[in-house]
Short mmCIF file of C-alpha atoms in Angstrom, two decimals:
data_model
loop_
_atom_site.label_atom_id
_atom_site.label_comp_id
_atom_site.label_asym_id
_atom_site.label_seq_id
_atom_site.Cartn_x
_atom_site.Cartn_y
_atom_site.Cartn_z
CA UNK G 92 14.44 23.66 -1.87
CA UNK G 93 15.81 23.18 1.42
CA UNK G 94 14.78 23.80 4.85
CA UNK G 95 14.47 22.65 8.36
CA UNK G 96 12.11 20.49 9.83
CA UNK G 97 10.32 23.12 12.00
CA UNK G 98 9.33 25.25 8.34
CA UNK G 99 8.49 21.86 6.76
CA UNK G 100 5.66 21.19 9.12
CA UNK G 101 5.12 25.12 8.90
CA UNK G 102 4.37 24.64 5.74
CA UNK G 103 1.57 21.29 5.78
CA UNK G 104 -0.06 23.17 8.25
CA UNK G 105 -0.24 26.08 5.93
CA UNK G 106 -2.13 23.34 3.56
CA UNK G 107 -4.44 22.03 6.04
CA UNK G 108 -5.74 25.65 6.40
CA UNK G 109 -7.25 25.36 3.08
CA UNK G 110 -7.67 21.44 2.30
CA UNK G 111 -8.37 18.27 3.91
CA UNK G 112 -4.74 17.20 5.06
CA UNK G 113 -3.85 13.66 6.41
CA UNK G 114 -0.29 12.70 7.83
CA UNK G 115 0.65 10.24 10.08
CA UNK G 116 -0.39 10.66 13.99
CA UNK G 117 0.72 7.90 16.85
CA UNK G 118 -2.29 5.70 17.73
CA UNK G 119 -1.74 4.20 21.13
CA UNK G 120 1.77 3.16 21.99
CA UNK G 121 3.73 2.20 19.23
CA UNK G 122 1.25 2.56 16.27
CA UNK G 123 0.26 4.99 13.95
CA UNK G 124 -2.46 6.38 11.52
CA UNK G 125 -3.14 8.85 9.27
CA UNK G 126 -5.54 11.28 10.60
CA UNK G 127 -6.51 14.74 9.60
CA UNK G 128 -4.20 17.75 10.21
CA UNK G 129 -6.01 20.23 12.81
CA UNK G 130 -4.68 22.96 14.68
CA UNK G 131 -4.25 20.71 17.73
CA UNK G 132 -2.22 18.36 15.74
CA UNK G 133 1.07 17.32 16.70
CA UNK G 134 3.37 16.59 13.66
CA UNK G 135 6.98 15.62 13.54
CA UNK G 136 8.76 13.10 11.07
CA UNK G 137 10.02 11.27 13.43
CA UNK G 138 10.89 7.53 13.18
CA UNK G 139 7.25 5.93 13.02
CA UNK G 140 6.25 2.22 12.18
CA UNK G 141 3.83 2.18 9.06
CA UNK G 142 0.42 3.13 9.91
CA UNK G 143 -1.95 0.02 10.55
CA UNK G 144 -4.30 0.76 7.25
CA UNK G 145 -1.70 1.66 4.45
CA UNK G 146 -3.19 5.21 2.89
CA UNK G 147 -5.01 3.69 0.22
CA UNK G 148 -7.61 3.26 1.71
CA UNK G 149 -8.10 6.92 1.28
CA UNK G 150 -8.37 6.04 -2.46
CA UNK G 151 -10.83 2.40 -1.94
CA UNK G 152 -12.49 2.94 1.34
CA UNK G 153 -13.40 0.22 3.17
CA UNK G 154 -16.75 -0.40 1.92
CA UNK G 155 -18.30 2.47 -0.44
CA UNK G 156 -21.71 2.90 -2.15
CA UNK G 157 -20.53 3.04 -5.73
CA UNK G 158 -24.24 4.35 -7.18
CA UNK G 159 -28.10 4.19 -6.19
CA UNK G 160 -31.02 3.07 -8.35
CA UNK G 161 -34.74 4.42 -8.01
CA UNK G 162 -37.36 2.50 -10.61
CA UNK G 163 -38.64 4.80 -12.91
CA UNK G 164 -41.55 2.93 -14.74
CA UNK G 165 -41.77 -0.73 -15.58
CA UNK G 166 -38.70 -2.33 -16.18
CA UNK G 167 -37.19 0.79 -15.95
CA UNK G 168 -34.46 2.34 -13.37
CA UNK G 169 -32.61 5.41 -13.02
CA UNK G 170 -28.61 5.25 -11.44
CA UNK G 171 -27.00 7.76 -9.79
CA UNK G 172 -23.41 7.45 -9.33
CA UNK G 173 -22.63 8.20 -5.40
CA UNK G 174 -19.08 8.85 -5.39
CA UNK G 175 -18.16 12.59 -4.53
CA UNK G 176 -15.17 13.45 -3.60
CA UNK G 177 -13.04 16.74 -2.75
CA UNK G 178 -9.16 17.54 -2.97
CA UNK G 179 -7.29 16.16 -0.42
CA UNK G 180 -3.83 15.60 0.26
CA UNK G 181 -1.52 12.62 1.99
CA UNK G 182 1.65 13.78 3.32
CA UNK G 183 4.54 12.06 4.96
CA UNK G 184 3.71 8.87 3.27
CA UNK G 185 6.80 6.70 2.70
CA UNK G 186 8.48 4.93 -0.43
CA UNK G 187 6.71 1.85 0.46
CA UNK G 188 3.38 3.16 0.07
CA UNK G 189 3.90 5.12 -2.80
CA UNK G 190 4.85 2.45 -4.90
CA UNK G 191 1.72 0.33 -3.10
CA UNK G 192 -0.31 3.47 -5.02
CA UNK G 193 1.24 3.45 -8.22
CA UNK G 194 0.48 -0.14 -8.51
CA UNK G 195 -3.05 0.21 -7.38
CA UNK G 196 -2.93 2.85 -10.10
CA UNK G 197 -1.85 0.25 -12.74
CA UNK G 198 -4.42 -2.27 -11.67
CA UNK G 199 -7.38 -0.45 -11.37
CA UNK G 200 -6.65 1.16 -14.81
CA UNK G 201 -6.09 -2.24 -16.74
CA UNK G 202 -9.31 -3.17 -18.73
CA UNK G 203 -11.93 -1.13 -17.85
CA UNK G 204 -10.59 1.81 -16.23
CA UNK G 205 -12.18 1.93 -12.86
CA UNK G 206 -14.62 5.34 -12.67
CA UNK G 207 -14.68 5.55 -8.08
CA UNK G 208 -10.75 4.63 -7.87
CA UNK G 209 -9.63 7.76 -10.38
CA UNK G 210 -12.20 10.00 -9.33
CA UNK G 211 -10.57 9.82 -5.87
CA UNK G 212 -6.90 9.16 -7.19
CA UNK G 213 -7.43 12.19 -9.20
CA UNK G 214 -8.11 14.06 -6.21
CA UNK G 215 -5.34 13.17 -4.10
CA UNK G 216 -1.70 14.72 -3.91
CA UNK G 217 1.18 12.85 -2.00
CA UNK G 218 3.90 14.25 -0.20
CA UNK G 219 6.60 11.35 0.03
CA UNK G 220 8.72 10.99 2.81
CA UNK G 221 11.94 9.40 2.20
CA UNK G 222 13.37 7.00 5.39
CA UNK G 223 16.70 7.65 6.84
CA UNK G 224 16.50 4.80 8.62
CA UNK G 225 14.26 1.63 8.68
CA UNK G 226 10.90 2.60 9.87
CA UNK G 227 10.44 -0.61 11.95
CA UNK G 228 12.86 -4.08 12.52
CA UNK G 229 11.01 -5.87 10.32
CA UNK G 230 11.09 -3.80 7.39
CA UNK G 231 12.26 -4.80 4.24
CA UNK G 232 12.05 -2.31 1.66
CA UNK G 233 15.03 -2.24 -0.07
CA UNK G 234 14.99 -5.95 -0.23
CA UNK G 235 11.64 -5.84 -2.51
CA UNK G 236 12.49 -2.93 -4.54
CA UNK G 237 10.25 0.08 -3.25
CA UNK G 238 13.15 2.59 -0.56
CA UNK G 239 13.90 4.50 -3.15
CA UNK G 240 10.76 4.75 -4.86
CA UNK G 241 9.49 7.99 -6.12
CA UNK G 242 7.17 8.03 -9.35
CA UNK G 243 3.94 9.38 -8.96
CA UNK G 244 4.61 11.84 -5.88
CA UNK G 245 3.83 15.16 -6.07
CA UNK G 246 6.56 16.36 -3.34
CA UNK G 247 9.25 14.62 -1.64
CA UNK G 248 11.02 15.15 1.60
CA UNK G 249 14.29 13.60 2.26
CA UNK G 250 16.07 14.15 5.24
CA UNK G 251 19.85 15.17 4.82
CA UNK G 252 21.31 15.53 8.16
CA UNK G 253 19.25 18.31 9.96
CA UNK G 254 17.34 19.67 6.58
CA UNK G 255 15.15 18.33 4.55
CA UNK G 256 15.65 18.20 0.66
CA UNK G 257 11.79 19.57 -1.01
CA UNK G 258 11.77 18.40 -4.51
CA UNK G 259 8.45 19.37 -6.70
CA UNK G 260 7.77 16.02 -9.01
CA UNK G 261 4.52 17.52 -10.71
CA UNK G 262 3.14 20.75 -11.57
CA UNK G 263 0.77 20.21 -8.94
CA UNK G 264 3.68 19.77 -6.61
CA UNK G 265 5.73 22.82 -8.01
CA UNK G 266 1.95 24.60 -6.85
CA UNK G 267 2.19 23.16 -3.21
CA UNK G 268 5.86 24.00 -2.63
CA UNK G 269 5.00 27.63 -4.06
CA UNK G 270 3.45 28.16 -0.08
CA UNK G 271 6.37 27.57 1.69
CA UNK G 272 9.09 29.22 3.51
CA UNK G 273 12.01 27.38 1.85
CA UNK G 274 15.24 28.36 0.78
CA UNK G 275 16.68 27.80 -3.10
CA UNK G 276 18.58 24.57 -3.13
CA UNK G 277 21.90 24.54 -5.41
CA UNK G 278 22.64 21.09 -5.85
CA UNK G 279 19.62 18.92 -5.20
CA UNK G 280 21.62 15.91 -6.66
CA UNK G 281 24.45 16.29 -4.32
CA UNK G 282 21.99 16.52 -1.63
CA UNK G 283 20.21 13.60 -2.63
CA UNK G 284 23.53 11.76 -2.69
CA UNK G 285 24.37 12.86 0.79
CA UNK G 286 20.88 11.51 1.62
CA UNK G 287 21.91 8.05 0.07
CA UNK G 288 25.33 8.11 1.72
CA UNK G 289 23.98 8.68 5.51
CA UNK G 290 21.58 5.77 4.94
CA UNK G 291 22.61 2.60 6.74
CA UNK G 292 23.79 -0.69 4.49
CA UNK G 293 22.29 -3.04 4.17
CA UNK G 294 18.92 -1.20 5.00
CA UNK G 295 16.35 -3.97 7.17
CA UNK G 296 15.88 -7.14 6.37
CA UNK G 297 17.29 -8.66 3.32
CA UNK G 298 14.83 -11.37 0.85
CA UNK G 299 17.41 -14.37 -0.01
CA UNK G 300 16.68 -13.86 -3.93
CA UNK G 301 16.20 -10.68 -6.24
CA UNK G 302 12.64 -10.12 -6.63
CA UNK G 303 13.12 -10.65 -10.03
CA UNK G 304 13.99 -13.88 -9.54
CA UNK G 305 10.94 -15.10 -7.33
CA UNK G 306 8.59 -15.87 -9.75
CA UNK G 307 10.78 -18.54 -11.31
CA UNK G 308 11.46 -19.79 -7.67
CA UNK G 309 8.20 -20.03 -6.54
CA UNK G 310 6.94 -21.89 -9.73
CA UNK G 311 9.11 -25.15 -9.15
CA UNK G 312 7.33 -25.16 -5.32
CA UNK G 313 3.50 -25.65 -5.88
CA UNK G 314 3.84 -28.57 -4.02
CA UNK G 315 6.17 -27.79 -1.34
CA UNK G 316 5.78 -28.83 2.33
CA UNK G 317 6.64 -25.66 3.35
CA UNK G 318 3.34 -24.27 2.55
CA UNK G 319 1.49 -26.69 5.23
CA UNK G 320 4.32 -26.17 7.73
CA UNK G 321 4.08 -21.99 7.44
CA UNK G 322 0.03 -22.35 7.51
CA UNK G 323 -0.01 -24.43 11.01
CA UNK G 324 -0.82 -21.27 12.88
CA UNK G 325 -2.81 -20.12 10.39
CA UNK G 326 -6.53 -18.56 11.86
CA UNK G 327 -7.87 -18.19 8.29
CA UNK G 328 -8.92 -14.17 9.67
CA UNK G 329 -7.45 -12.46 6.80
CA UNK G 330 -5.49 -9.76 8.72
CA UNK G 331 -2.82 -9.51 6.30
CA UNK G 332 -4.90 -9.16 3.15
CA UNK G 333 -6.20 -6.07 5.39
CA UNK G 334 -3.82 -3.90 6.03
CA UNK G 335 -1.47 -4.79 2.78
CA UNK G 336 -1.35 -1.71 0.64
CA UNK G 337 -1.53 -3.77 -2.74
CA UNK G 338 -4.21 -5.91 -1.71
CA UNK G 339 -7.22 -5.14 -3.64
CA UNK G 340 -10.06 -7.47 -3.85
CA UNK G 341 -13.71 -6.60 -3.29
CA UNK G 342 -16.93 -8.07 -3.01
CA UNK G 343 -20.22 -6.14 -4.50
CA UNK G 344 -23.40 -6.04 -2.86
CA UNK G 345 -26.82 -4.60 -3.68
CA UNK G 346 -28.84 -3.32 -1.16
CA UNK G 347 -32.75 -3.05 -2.40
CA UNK G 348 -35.92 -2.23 -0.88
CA UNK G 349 -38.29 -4.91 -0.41
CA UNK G 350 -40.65 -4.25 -2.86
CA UNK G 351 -37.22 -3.63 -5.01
CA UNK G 352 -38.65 -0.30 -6.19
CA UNK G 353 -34.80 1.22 -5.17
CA UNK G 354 -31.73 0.45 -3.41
CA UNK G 355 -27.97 0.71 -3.78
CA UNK G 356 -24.96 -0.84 -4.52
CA UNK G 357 -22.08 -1.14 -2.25
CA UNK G 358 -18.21 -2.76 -2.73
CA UNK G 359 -16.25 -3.41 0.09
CA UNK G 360 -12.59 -5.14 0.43
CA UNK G 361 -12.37 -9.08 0.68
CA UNK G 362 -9.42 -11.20 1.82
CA UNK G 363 -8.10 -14.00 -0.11
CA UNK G 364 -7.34 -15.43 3.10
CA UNK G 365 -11.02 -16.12 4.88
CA UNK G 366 -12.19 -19.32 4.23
CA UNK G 367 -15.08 -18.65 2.05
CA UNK G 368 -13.55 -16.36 -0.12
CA UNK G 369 -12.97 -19.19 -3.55
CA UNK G 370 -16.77 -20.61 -2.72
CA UNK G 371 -18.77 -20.45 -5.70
CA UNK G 372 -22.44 -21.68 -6.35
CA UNK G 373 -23.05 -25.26 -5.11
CA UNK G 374 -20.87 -24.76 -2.40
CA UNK G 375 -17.67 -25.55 -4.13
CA UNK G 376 -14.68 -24.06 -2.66
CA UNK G 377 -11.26 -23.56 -4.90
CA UNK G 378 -9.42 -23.04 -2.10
CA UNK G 379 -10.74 -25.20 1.16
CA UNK G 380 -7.26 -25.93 1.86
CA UNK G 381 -5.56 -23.46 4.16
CA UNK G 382 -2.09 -23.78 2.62
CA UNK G 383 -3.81 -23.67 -0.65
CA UNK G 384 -4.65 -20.24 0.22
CA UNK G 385 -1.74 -18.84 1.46
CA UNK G 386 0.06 -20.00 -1.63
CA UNK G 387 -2.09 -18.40 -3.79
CA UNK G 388 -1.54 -14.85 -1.73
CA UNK G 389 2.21 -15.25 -1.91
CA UNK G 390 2.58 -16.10 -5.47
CA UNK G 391 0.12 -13.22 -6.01
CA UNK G 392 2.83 -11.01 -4.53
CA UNK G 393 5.78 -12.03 -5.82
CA UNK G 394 4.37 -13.84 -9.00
CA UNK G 395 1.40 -13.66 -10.79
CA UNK G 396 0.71 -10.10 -10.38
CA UNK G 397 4.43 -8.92 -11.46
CA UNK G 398 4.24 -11.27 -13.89
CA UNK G 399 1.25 -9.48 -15.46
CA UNK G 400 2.09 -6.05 -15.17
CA UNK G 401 6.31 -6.13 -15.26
CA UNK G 402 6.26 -4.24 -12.20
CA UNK G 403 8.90 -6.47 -10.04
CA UNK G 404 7.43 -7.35 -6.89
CA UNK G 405 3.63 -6.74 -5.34
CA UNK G 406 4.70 -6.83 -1.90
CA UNK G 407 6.86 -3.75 -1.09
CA UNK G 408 8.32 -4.76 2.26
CA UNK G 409 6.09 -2.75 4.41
CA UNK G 410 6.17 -6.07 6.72
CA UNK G 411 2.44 -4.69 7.78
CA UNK G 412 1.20 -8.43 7.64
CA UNK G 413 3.78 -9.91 9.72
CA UNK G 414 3.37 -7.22 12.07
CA UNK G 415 -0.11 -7.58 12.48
CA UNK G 416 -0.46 -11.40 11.96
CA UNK G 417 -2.15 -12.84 15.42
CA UNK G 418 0.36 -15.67 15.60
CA UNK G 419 3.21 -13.96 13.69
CA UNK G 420 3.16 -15.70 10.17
CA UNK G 421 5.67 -13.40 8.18
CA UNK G 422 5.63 -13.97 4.29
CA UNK G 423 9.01 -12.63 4.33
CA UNK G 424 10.21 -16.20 6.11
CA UNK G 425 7.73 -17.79 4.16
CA UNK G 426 9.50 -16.75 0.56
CA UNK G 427 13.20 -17.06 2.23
CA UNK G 428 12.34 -20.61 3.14
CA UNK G 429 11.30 -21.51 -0.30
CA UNK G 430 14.44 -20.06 -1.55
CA UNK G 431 16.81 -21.50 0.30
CA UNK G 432 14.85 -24.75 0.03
CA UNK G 433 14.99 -24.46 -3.19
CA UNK G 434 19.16 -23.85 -3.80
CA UNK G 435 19.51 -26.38 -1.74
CA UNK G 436 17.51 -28.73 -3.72
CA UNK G 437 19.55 -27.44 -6.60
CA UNK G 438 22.94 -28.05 -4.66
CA UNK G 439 21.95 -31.69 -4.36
CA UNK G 440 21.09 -32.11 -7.83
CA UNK G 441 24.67 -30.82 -8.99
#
């Protein structure tokens, strides 16, 4: 399909009429977030900096009470799952995050396939918004492999010039699109194409290596200086493992009664970064070492993870962490310094 911009946002409203609808909404000045679509909402797609949360934490909340327990008899307790959710739908989410969710979706259903992320995945549609131009200066999406990204979106919007392209992905999406005022597109491909051609080249910031080529990189520099120098500045807050979309580690709590007759149990999202995050019984700590840490979360983006799923890279050049980073540490300088540390070392050897 193909229509203007004015019948696009016809049409989400349409969809908030009869389901929970989230799309990106400034907050403050120059940020954004995704907040529900109301009547008094004011939607446009126009050039907006990734929201400050990435949208999945619409699929692992914050902190969530994953099931109660009430004893029963002696010895004896009864769970009851607490996760409920309803049909909702994220729209105007870019490339960036949708390959953030498709990797979430490949994590969370290696080994035991996790129950409270697919009941909520399940119940999620995403309308994809393809960038005409780079959403923010230090963007570098293209660069780690995600601008064009489009597997597992339900709809996508791509500007081309004053129109926007609609293409249905999923039978769920073909059922969205159904509701709108659009008119029969011809030659989607060419379209598409058009889309491509308009873009600017190179598009943001560029990563000094292929992402395929990272892992490799970063393996010869365990011990590189560069790791102290980048951490200097480093408040140990864990900012950056909070608003990455592919971040993904959780702590588990139980929450009991005092006479322990019931209670709950809760997850909620951990950083990598904070200082006691590698302390273990005793009081040992893997990872005392600021740099030691920051390694670890940039080889977990660029290495260990991609390594383990042969998905190319884990960071998808949102630059959310950078952005948001109290004293401006950017793991995009942090990799591009290892690389060209690294040719250079190799230029020296030859």
């Amino acid at each position: 399909y193909l229509a203007d911009e004015r019948r696009v946002i016809q049409w989400i409203r349409h969809l908030a009429a009869e389901t929970p609808v989230f799309f990106p909404m400034p907050h403050g000045k120059v940020n954004f977030r995704f907040e529900r679509v109301d009547e008094a909402s004011e939607l446009q797609f126009a050039r907006y900096r990734p929201t400050i949360i990435a949208p999945n934490s619409f699929l692992t909340p914050t902190k969530e009470e994953i099931f109660k327990y009430q004893r029963v008899g002696p010895g004896r307790y009864e769970l009851t799952p607490a996760v409920e959710t309803t049909f909702q739908i994220l729209a105007g989410v870019r490339p960036c995050d949708l390959k953030a969710i498709k990797l979430m979706d490949d994590v969370f259903a290696d080994g035991e396939r996790d129950p409270y992320y697919f009941q909520r995945r399940t119940n999620t549609s995403l309308i994809g918004y393809a960038c005409p131009t780079p959403c923010d200066e230090m963007a570098y999406c293209e660069s780690a492999g995600s601008l064009d990204w489009r597997d597992g979106v339900d709809v996508m919007l791509t500007p081309v010039g004053d129109r926007m392209l609609i293409q249905a992905y999923t039978e769920r999406g073909e059922a969205l699109t159904a509701s709108g005022d659009f008119d029969p597109c011809d030659d989607p491909d060419a379209e598409l194409q058009r889309h491509l051609d308009e873009r600017p080249k190179p598009f943001g910031r560029q990563l000094h290596a292929p992402v395929d080529e990272l892992p490799a990189i970063l393996e010869r520099h365990w011990d590189s200086p560069l790791w102290d120098q980048h951490v200097e500045r480093c408040f140990s807050c864990g900012t950056c493992n909070l608003v990455c979309p592919t971040c993904y580690c959780f702590d588990v709590k139980d929450v009991s009664a005092l006479d322990g007759s019931s209670g709950s149990r809760t997850r909620q999202w951990d950083a990598c970064m904070l200082t006691t995050f590698a302390t273990v019984a005793g009081g040992h700590n893997f990872r005392a070492d600021p740099a030691a840490r920051q390694r670890h979360r940039v080889k977990r983006k660029f290495q260990y993870l991609n390594e383990r799923y042969d998905s190319g890279a884990f960071c998808v050049g949102c630059a959310r962490c950078g952005r948001q980073c109290t004293t401006g540490i950017d793991i995009f300088d942090i990799v591009n310094d290892i690389v060209d540390h690294d040719r250079a070392a190799a230029g020296g050897a030859s």
